[in-house]
Every structure is written in structure tokens, then in C-alpha cells.
Coordinates of C-alpha atoms and ligand atoms in Angstrom, one line a residue:
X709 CA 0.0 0.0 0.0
X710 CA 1.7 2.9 -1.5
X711 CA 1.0 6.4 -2.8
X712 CA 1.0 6.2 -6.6
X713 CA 3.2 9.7 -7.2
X714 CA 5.6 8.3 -4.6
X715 CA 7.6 5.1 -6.8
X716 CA 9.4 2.9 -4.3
X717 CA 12.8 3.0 -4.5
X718 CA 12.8 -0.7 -5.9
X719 CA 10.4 0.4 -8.3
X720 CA 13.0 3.5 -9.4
X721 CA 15.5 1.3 -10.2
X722 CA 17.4 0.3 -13.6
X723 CA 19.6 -2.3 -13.7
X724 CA 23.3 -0.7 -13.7
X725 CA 22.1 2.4 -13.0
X726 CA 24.6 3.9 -9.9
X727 CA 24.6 6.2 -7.3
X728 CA 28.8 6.5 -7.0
X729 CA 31.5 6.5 -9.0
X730 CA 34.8 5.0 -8.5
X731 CA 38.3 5.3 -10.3
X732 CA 38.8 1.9 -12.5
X733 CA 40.2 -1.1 -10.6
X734 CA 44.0 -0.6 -10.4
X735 CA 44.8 -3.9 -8.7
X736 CA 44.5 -7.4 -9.2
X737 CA 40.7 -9.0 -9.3
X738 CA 39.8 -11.6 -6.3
X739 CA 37.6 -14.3 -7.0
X740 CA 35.8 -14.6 -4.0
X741 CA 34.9 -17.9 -3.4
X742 CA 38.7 -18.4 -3.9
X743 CA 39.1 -16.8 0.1
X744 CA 35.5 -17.5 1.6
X745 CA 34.4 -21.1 2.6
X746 CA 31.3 -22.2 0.2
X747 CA 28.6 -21.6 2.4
X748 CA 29.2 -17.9 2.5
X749 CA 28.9 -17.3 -0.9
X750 CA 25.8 -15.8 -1.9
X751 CA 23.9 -17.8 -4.4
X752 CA 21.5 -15.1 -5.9
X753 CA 22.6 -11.6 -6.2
X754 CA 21.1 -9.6 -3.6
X755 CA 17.8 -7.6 -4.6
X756 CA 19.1 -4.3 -3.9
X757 CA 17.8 -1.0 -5.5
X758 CA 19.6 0.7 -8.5
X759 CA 19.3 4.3 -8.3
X760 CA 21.3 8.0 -9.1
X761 CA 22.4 9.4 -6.4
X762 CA 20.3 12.9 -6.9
X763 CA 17.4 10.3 -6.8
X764 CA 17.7 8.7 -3.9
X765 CA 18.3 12.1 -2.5
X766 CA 14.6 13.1 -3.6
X767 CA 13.2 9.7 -2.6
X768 CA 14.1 9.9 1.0
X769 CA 13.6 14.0 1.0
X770 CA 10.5 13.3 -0.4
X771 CA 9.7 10.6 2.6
X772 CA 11.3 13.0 5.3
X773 CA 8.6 15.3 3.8
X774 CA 5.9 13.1 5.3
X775 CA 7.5 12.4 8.8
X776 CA 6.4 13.8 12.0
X777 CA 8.9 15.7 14.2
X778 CA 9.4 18.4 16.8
X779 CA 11.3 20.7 14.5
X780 CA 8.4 20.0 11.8
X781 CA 5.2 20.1 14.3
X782 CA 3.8 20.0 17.3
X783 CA 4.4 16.7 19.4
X784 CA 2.6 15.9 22.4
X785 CA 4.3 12.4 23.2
X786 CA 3.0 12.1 26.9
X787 CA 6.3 10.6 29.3
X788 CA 8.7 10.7 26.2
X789 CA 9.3 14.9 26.8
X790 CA 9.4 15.4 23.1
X791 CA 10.9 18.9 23.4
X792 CA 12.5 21.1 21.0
X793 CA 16.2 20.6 21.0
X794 CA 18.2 24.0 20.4
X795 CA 20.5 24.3 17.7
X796 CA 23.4 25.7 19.5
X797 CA 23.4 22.2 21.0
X798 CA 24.4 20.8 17.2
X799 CA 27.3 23.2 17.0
X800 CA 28.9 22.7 19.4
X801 CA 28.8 19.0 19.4
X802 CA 30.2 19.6 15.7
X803 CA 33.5 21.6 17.2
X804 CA 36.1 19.4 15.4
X805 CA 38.4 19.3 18.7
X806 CA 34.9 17.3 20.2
X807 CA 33.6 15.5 16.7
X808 CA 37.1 14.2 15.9
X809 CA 38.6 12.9 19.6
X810 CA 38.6 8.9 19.8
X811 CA 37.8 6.9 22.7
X812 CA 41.4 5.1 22.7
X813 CA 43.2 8.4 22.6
X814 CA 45.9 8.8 25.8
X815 CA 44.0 11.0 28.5
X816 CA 46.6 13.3 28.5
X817 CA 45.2 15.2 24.7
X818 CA 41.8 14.6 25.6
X819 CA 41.7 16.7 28.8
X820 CA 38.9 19.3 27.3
X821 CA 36.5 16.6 26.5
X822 CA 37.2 15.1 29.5
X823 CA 36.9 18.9 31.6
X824 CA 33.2 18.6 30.1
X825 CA 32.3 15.5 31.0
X826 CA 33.4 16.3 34.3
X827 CA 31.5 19.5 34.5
X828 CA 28.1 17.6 33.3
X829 CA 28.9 15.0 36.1
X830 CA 29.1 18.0 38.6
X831 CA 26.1 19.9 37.1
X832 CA 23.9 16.5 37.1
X833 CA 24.8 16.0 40.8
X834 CA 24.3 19.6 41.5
X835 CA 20.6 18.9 39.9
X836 CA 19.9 15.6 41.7
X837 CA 21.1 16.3 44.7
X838 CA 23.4 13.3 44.3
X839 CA 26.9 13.6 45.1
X840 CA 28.1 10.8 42.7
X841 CA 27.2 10.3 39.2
X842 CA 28.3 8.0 36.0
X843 CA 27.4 8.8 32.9
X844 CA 28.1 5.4 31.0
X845 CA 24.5 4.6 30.4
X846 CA 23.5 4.7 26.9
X847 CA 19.7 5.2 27.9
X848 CA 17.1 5.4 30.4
X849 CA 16.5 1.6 30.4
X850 CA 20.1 0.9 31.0
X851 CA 20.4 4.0 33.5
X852 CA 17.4 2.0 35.7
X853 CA 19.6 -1.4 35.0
X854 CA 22.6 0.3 36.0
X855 CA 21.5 1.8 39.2
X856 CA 19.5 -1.7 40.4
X857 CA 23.0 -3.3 39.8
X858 CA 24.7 -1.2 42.3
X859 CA 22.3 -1.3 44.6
X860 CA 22.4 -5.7 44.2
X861 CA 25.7 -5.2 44.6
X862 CA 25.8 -3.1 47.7
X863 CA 23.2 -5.5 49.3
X864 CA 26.0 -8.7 48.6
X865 CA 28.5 -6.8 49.8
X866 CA 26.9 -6.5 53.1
X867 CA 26.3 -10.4 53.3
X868 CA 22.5 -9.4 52.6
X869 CA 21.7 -12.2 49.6
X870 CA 18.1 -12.5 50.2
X871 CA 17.1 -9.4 49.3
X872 CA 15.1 -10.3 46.2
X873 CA 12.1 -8.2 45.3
X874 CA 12.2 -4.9 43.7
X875 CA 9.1 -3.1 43.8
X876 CA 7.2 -1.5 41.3
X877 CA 4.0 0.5 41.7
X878 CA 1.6 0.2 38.9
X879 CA 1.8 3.6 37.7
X880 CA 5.4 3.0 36.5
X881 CA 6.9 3.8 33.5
X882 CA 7.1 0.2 31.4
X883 CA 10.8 0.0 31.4
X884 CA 11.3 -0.3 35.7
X885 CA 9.5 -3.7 35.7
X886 CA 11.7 -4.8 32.9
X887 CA 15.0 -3.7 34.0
X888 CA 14.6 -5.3 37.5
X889 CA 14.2 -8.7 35.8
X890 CA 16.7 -8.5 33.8
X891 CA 19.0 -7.2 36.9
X892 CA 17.8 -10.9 38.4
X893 CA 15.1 -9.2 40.7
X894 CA 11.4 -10.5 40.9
X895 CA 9.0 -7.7 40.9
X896 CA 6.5 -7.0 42.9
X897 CA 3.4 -4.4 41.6
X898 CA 2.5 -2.0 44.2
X899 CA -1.0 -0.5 43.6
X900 CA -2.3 3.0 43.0
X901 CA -4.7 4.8 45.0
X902 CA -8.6 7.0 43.7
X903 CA -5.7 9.4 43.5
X904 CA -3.6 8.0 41.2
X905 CA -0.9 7.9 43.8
X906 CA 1.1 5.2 45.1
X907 CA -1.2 3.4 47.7
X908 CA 0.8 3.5 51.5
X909 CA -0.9 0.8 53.1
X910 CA -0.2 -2.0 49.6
X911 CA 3.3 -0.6 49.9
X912 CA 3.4 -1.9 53.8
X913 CA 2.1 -5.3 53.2
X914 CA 4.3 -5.8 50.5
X915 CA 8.0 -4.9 52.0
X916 CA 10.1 -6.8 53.9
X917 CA 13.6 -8.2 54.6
X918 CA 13.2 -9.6 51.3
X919 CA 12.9 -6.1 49.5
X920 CA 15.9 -4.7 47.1
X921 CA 14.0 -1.6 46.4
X922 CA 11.5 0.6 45.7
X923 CA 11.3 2.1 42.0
X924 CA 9.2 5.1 41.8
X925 CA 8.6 7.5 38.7
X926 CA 8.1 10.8 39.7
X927 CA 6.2 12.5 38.9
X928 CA 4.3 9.3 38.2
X929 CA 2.8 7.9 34.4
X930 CA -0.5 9.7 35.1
X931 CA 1.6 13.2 35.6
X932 CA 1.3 13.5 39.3
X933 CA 3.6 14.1 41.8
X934 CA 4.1 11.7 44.6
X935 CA 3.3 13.5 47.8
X936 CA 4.0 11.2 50.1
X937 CA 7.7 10.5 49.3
X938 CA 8.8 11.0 52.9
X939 CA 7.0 8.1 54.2
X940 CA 7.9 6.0 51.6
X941 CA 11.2 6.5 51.8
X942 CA 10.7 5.7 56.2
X943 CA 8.5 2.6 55.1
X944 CA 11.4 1.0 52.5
X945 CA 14.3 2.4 54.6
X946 CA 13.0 0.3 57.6
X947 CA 13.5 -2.9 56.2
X948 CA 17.3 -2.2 54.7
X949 CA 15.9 -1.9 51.5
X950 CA 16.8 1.0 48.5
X951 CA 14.9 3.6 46.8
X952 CA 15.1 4.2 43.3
X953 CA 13.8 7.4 41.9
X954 CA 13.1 7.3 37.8
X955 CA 14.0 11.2 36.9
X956 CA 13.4 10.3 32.8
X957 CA 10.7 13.1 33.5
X958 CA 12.7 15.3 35.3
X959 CA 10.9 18.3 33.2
X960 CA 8.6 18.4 36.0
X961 CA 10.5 19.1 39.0
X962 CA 13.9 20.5 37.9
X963 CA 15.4 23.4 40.1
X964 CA 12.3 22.8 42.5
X965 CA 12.8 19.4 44.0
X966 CA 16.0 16.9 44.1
X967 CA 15.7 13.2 44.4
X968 CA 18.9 13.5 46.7
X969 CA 16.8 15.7 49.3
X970 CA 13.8 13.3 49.2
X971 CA 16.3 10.3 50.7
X972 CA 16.6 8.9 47.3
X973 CA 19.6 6.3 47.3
X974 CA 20.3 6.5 43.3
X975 CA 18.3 8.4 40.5
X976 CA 18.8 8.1 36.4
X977 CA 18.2 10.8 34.0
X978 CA 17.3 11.4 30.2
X979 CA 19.9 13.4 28.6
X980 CA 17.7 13.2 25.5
X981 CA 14.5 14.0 27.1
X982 CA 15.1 16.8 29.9
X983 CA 18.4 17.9 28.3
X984 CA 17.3 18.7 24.7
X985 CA 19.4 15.5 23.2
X986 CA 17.8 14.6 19.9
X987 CA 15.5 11.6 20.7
X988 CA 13.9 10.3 17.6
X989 CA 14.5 7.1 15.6
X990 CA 16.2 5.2 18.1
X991 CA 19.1 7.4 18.0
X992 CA 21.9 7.6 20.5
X993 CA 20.6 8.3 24.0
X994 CA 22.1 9.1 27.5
X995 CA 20.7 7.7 30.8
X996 CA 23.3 9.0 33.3
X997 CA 22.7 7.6 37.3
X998 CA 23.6 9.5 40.1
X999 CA 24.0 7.8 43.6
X1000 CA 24.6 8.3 47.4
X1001 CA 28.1 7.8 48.8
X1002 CA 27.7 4.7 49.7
X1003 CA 26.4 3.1 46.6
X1004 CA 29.2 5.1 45.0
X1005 CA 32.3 2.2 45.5
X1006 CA 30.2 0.6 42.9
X1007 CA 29.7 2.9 40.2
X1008 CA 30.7 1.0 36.6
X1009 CA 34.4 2.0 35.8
X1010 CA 36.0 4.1 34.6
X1011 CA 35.2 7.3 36.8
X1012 CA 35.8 10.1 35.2
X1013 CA 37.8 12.0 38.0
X1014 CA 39.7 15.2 38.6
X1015 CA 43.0 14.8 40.3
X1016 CA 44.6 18.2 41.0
X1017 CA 44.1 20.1 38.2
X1018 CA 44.5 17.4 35.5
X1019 CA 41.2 15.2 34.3
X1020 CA 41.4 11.2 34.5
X1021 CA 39.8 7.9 33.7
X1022 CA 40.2 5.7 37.3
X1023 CA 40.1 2.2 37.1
X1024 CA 40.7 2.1 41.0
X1025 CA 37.2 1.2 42.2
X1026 CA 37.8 -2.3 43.7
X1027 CA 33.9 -3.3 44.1
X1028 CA 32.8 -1.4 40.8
X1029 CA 30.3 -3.4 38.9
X1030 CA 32.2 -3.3 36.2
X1031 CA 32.0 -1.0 32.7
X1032 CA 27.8 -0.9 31.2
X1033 CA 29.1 0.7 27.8
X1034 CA 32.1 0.6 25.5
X1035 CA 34.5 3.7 25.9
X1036 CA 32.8 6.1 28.4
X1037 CA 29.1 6.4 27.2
X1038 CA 27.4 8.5 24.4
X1039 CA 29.9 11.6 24.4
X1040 CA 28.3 13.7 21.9
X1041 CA 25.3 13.4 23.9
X1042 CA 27.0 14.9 26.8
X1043 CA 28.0 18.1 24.8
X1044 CA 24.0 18.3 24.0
X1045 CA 23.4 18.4 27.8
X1046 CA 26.2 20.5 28.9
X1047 CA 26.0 23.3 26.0
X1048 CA 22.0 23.4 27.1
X1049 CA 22.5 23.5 30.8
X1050 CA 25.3 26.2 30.6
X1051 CA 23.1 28.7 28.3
X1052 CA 19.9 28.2 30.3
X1053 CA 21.7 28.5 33.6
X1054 CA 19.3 28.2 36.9
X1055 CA 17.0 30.4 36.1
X1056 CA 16.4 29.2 33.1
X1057 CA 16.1 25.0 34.3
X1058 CA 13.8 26.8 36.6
X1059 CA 11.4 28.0 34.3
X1060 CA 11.5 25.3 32.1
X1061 CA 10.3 23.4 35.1
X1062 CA 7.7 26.2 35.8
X1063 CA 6.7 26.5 32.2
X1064 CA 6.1 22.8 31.5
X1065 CA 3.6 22.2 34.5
X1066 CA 2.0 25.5 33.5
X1067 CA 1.4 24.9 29.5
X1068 CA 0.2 20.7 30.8
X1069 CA -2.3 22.6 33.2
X1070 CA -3.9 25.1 31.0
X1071 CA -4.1 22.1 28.3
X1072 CA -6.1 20.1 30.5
X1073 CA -8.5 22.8 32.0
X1074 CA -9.5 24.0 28.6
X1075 CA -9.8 20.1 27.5
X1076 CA -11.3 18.7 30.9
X1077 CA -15.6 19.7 29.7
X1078 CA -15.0 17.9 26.5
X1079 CA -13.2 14.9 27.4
X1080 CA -12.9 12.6 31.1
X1081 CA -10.4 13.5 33.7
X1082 CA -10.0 10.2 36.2
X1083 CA -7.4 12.9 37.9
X1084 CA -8.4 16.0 38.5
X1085 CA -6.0 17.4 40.8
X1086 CA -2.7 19.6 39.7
X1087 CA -0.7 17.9 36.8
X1088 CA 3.3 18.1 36.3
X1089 CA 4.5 18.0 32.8
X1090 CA 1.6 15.7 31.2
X1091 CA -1.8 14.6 32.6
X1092 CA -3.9 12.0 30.9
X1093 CA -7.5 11.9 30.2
X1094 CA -10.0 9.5 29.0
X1095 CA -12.4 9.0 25.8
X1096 CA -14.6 6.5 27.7
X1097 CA -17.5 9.2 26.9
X1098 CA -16.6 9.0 23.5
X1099 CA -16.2 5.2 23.5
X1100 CA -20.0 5.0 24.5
X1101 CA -21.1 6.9 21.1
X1102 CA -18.8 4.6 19.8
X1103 CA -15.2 6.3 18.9
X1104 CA -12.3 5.1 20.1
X1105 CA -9.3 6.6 21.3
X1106 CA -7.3 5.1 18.3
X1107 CA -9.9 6.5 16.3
X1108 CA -9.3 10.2 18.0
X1109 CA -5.6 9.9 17.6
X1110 CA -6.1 9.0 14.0
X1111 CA -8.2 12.5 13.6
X1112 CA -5.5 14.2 14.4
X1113 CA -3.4 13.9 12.0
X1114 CA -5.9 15.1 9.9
X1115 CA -4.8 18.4 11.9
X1116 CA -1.1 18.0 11.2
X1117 CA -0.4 16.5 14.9
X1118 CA 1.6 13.6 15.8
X1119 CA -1.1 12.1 18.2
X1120 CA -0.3 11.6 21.9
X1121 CA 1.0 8.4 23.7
X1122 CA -2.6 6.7 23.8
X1123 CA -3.8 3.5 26.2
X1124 CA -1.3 4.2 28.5
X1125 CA -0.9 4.3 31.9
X1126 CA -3.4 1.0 31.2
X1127 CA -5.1 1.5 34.5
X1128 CA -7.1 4.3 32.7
X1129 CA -9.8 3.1 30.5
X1130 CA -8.7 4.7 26.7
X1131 CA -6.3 7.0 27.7
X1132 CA -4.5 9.8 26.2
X1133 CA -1.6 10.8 27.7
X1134 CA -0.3 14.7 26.9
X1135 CA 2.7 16.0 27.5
X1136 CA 3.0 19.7 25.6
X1137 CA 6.5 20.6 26.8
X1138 CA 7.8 23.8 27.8
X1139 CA 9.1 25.2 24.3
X1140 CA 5.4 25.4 22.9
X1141 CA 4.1 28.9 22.6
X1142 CA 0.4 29.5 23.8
X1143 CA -0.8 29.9 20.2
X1144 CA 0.6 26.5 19.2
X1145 CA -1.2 25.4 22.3
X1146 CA -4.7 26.8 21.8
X1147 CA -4.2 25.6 18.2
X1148 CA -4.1 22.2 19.0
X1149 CA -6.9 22.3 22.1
X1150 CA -9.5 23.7 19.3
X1151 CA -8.7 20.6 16.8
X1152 CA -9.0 18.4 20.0
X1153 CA -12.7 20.2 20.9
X1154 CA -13.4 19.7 17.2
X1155 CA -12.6 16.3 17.3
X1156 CA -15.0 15.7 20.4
X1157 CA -17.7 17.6 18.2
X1158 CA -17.4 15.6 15.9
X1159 CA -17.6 12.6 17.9
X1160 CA -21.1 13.7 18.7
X1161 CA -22.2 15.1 15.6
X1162 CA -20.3 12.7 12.2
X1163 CA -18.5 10.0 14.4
X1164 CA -17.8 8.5 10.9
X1165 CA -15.0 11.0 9.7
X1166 CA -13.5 10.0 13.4
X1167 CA -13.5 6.4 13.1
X1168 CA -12.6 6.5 9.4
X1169 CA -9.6 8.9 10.0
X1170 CA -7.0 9.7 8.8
X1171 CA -8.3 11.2 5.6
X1172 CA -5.4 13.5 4.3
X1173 CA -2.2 11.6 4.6
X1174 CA -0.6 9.7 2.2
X1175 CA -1.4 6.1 3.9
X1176 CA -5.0 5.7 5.7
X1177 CA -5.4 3.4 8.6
X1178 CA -2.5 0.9 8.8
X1179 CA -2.6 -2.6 10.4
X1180 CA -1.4 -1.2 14.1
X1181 CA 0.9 -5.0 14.1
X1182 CA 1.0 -6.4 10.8
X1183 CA 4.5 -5.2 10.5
X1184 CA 6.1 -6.2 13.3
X1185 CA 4.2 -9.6 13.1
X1186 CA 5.2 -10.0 9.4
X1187 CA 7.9 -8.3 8.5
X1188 CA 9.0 -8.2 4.7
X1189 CA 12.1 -9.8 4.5
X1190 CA 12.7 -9.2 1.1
X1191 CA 10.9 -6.9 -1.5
X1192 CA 9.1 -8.8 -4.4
X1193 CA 6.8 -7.1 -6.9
X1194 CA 3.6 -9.3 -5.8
X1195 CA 3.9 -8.1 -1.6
Ligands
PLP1849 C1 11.5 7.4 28.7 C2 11.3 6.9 30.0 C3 12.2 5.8 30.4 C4 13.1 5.0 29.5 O1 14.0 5.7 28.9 P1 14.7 5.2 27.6 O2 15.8 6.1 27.3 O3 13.7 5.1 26.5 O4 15.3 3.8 27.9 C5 12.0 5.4 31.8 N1 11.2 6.0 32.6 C6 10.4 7.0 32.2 C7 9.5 7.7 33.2 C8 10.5 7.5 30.9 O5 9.7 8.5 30.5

């Protein structure tokens, strides 16, 4: 299923047609299957595309065209923080004495990238309130991974092998469950209260001497702060066990509250979603931890480390779980981070902070007559209503989200936090400015009108983009291996 205008690129090709030249073959020919063993020669020639180079260059300008991004449109990716990332950012992780440095170069002529990494390290720890902090972890995932290692470490260091159970309250973002079982925890789900908030008397029954730690996302998936941290952190404490804060979302509390201050024993962070890193398609990410002293003899190696005034890479941290990323992490990610914490300064972290919970608030007062709010106190960054009135006229969510595209919007994250019945979960970001706000709140009120009054051109969006209503798993459950005429 294709647009007609838009050939694919197997369908632009002519055989011998290239897309390089190269000077004429100067040396000897080698037969291949003269050095290879038999069975890795290819039999068939491979199917691949045969194209100029000034077409290809159309083709996939052409399908850049059609793709959805924050420099291109407005994004509301609730929990992914899909904020615009500044420019200045690109130069200066361009600088040649940055772009050109490799990993295996002798610390002694790499001391500037080194100072910044540093810096960020301080900056980060400065903004957690933690006074340790690695940046080797290439994500938020492995950040969460990272952090539940040192604290399985610190337990077995104290003789304390039956701590098991890692905690998880079902508000979570996805990834804490899945990185406590593949650090060898079993988790246990902790419930939510009415208020969307971590329920006090679940969280009692369920900790013991068995318990690792406590993961908490905070501000939780339902954009609300968790107000009864202190006791929390008393409850887990008092049975020996850790608490883990998930700062992915640290948008929401930035320069107002640190997870060091709250008795948090180790905290990750999203360089590519609080600190402007680009974040689409996959790309490199940075998930850096920070940690209390105590968890700090086990932070992976090397730690970056100033020693009088010259920058190093120690190796000297006897019970160090080891290294979680070849070389020292995603560096140019760092210089992302750093160039955008050192031009906004405090004031300015702080009114991103301020800006972010104000824009998600006014979003969700001007939405909350036309659409279900299960909760209806004070957002953070995002807050996450429900189309179960729309569902009973017979429109779904999916439907909704489809619609607006129609309206040039990437649709927001939808059935998720799955405790709410068809939710949509919006996060518009602190960079938006009121107009593109109240431009996409009237296509959302149009959308619920028209739920109400043609339901049809809802559930039979989209209507204006190149491919309608795609099979939501058909590619990932059949993937097409190889392109043939008849698929
Ligand atoms: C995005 C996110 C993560 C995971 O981060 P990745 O970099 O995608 O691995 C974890 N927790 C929360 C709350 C998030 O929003």
C-alpha cells in the first residue's frame, strides 16, 4: 500500500544504473569464493535498488517530507518529553576538537573533552542532589539497569543475599519492571490509590527483609507528583531496603525538587529528554545515574575524576560493577546536555520546570468539559485523560488519535498508563508557545464535536495523509524480509 506519485525505491531502479563513481580497478581481481568457505557465498545476487544518487536524495527528501517531528510540528508524546532541542546544541557538538577525539586516545590530549564531561557530572549531581554520578548509560532503560546493579551489589556486599524483590508501583513507566528482571530481581506491583498515587498501606504489606527496592517514577505515568515520598522513603528504609527514583521526567520538578533531598539512594536521568538531546528514531541516548556515597564504590568503571588540576579515567574502584558501555558512554550526547544546561543557567532550568507544569495545566482545564479526567487534581508535565464518553457513542481513542493527524499533529502516547480506560496521555512541553497550544486544544474540541455530531470521519480517519489506517501489528508480526513485486 503505496501512494501512486511516490515510486518505491525498488520500483526506481534500472539495472546498472549507480549512485557513486569509482576510479577503475588498479589492482588485481579476487575471486571470491577463492578466500570465503562455500557456504558464504551468496547464491543469488542480492535484490538491492539501482538508483542515481540525486534520486535517492529526492526519494528519502520526499519521505522525510511526510514524517512527523518536533522541529516540523507539534508533538505531544506524553512521558517521552518530546521537546524542541536548540541548535546551539548541534554546533557545538560539531566543534572538530569534540567530533574528531577517539575513545582510545591517551587521556593526556583529551583533557577538554574530559573537563566537560566532568563538568556535566558535577552539574547533574548539583541537579539531583546526588553527590556521585556515572554517565556510561546509553539510555534510560540501562540508566534503571545500571542503578538496580549497584544497589544488588551493595546488598551482597553487606552479606544481605536475600534481598530479592524490587518493587514497582503500577503507575510506573514500562521499562522499571523490565529492568529489575533482567538485573535478576522479581518484581513485585504495588497499587495505585482513587488518586492515582502510590497506595501507602499496599506498599506496607508488601516490604520486607526480602525487599531490594522501591522504583518510583516521579512524577508518576499519570503526571502526578508523589506527595507522600517521605514516608515512603521511612517505610522502604525500615526494612534495609533501597529507593530508586526514575528522573526520565525530570521536566517536571527540575530546580524545584531533588531526588537527593527526598532520601533517594540513586536516581537516572534522560539526557535526550530533559536535556534537549535529539530523541527520535532510536538514536543515540544518554541515561546518566547518580548515587549516594555509599552506593558510589560501585559505580561501573571508569570514573571520570579530577585529580589536581589534570582530568582522568580511574580504574581504581575495587567493588565497581564493572564497565555498562564501550569507551565512556554516548559523548556527543553529553555536549548536548552541557552546551544546554550552561546557556539556560538556573534560572532558566527553573522556568522550564515552571513552564512545562504551567502549559500541561492550562491544556487540561480547557480540555477537561470535552473529554474525562479520572485525575483531577494539579498535573506536572503531562496529565492523561480518557475517551470512555466517546467510546460509549462509539469512537475510540485510536480513532481520535487517527483524527488528528488530519490536523497536522503527531497524536499523543494513547492507552497508557493502562489503568485508565482509553487514555490519552499529553505532555506539551515547555518550548510550545500558547498559540501552538490553543491551536491544537481547538482541533482536539473539534474532534469531540465531531464525535457527537459525524462520528464517521473520526472512526474512518486519517483522511489526508498519504497512507489511511494501517494494520497497528501487521508489520512487526510480518515483516517483509525481502521486496518482491507481488507483496
Ligand atoms: C522514557 C522513560 C524511560 C526509559 O528511557 P529510555 O531512554 O527510553 O530507555 C524510563 N522512565 C520514564 C519515566 C520515561 O519517561
Amino acid at each position: 500500500m503505496h501512494n501512486e506519485n511516490q515510486p518505491l525505491i525498488f520500483e526506481m531502479s534500472k539495472a546498472g544504473r549507480v549512485g557513486y563513481s569509482l576510479p577503475e580497478l588498479d589492482v588485481p581481481e579476487v575471486d571470491v569464493a577463492s578466500i570465503l568457505p562455500q557456504p558464504l557465498i551468496r547464491q543469488v545476487d542480492v535484490e538491492l535498488p539501482e538508483v542515481a544518487e540525486l534520486d535517492i536524495m529526492r526519494h528519502y527528501t520526499a519521505l522525510s517530507r511526510r514524517n512527523h517531528g518536533v522541529d516540523s510540528g507539534f508533538y505531544p508524546l506524553g512521558s517521552c518529553t518530546m521537546k524542541y532541542n536548540p541548535k546551539i546544541n548541534e554546533a557545538v557538538a560539531r566543534f572538530p576538537g569534540f567530533a574528531r577525539v577517539h575513545p582510545l586516545q591517551d587521556e593526556s590530549t583529551v583533557q577538554g573533552a574530559l573537563e566537560v564531561a566532568y563538568d556535566l557530572q558535577e552539574h547533574l549531581a548539583e541537579i539531583t542532589g546526588m553527590p556521585a554520578v556515572t554517565l556510561q548509560p546509553a539510555a534510560g532503560a540501562h540508566g534503571e539497569w545500571t542503578a538496580l546493579m549497584m544497589i544488588r551489589a551493595f546488598h551482597e556486599a553487606n552479606g544481605d543475599t536475600e534481598r530479592t524483590k524490587v518493587l514497582v508501583p503500577d503507575s510506573a513507566h514500562g521499562t522499571n519492571p523490565a529492568s529489575a528482571t533482567v538485573a535478576g530481581f522479581d518484581t513485585v506491583t504495588v497499587k495505585s490509590n482513587d488518586n492515582g498515587l502510590v497506595d501507602l498501606e499496599d506498599l506496607r504489606s508488601k516490604v520486607g527483609s526480602d525487599t531490594a527496592a522501591l522504583m518510583l517514577t516521579n512524577p508518576n505515568t499519570l503526571g502526578l507528583f508523589e506527595e507522600d515520598i517521605l514516608e515512603m522513603a521511612e517505610i522502604v528504609h525500615g526494612v534495609g531496603g533501597k529507593l530508586y527514583y526514575d528522573g526520565a521526567n525530570l521536566n517536571a520538578v527540575m530546580s524545584k525538587a531533588r531526588p537527593g533531598d527526598m532520601g533517594f539512594d540513586a536516581v537516572h536521568l534522560n539526557l535526550h529528554k530533559t536535556f534537549t538531546g535529539p530523541h527520535g528514531g532510536g538514536g543515540p541516548g544518554s541515561g546518566p545515574v547518580g548515587v549516594t556515597e555509599e552506593l558510589a564504590a560501585f559505580m561501573p568503571k571508569p570514573i571520570i575524576a579530577k585529580k589536581e588540576d589534570r582530568y582522568v579515567l580511574d580504574y581504581d574502584v575495587p567493588q565497581s560493577i564493572g564497565r555498562v558501555k564501550p569507551y565512556y558512554g554516548n559523548f556527543g550526547i553529553y555536549l548536548r546536555a552541557y552546551t544546554y544546561i550552561r546557556t539556560m543557567g538556573p534560572d532558566g532550568l527553573k522556568a522550564v520546570t515552571e513552564y512545562a507544569v504551567l502549559n500541561a495545566n492550562y491544556m487540561m482545564r480547557r480540555l477537561e468539559p470535552y473529554f474525562d479526567l479520572p485525575y483531577t487534581q494539579h498535573c506536572k508535565h503531562e496529565f492523561v485523560l480518557s475517551g470512555r464518553r466517546q467510546k460509549k457513542l462509539g469512537v475510540r481513542t485510536l480513532d481520535m488519535a487517527k483524527r488528528l493527524l488530519d490536523f497536522g499533529y503527531h497524536p499523543p502516547t494513547i492507552y497508557f498508563p493502562l489503568n485508565v480506560e482509553e487514555g490519552m496521555m499529553i505532555e506539551p512541553t515547555e518550548t510550545e508557545s500558547k498559540e501552538t497550544l490553543d491551536a491544537f486544544i481547538e482541533a482536539m474540541i473539534q474532534i469531540a464535536k465531531e464525535v457527537e455530531e459525524n462520528p464517521k470521519i473520526v472512526q474512518e480517519a486519517p483522511h489526508t495523509t498519504v497512507i489511511g489506517r494501517l494494520d497497528e501489528t501487521k508489520a512487526a508480526r510480518k515483516p517483509v524480509l525481502r521486496y518482491t513485486k507481488e507483496a
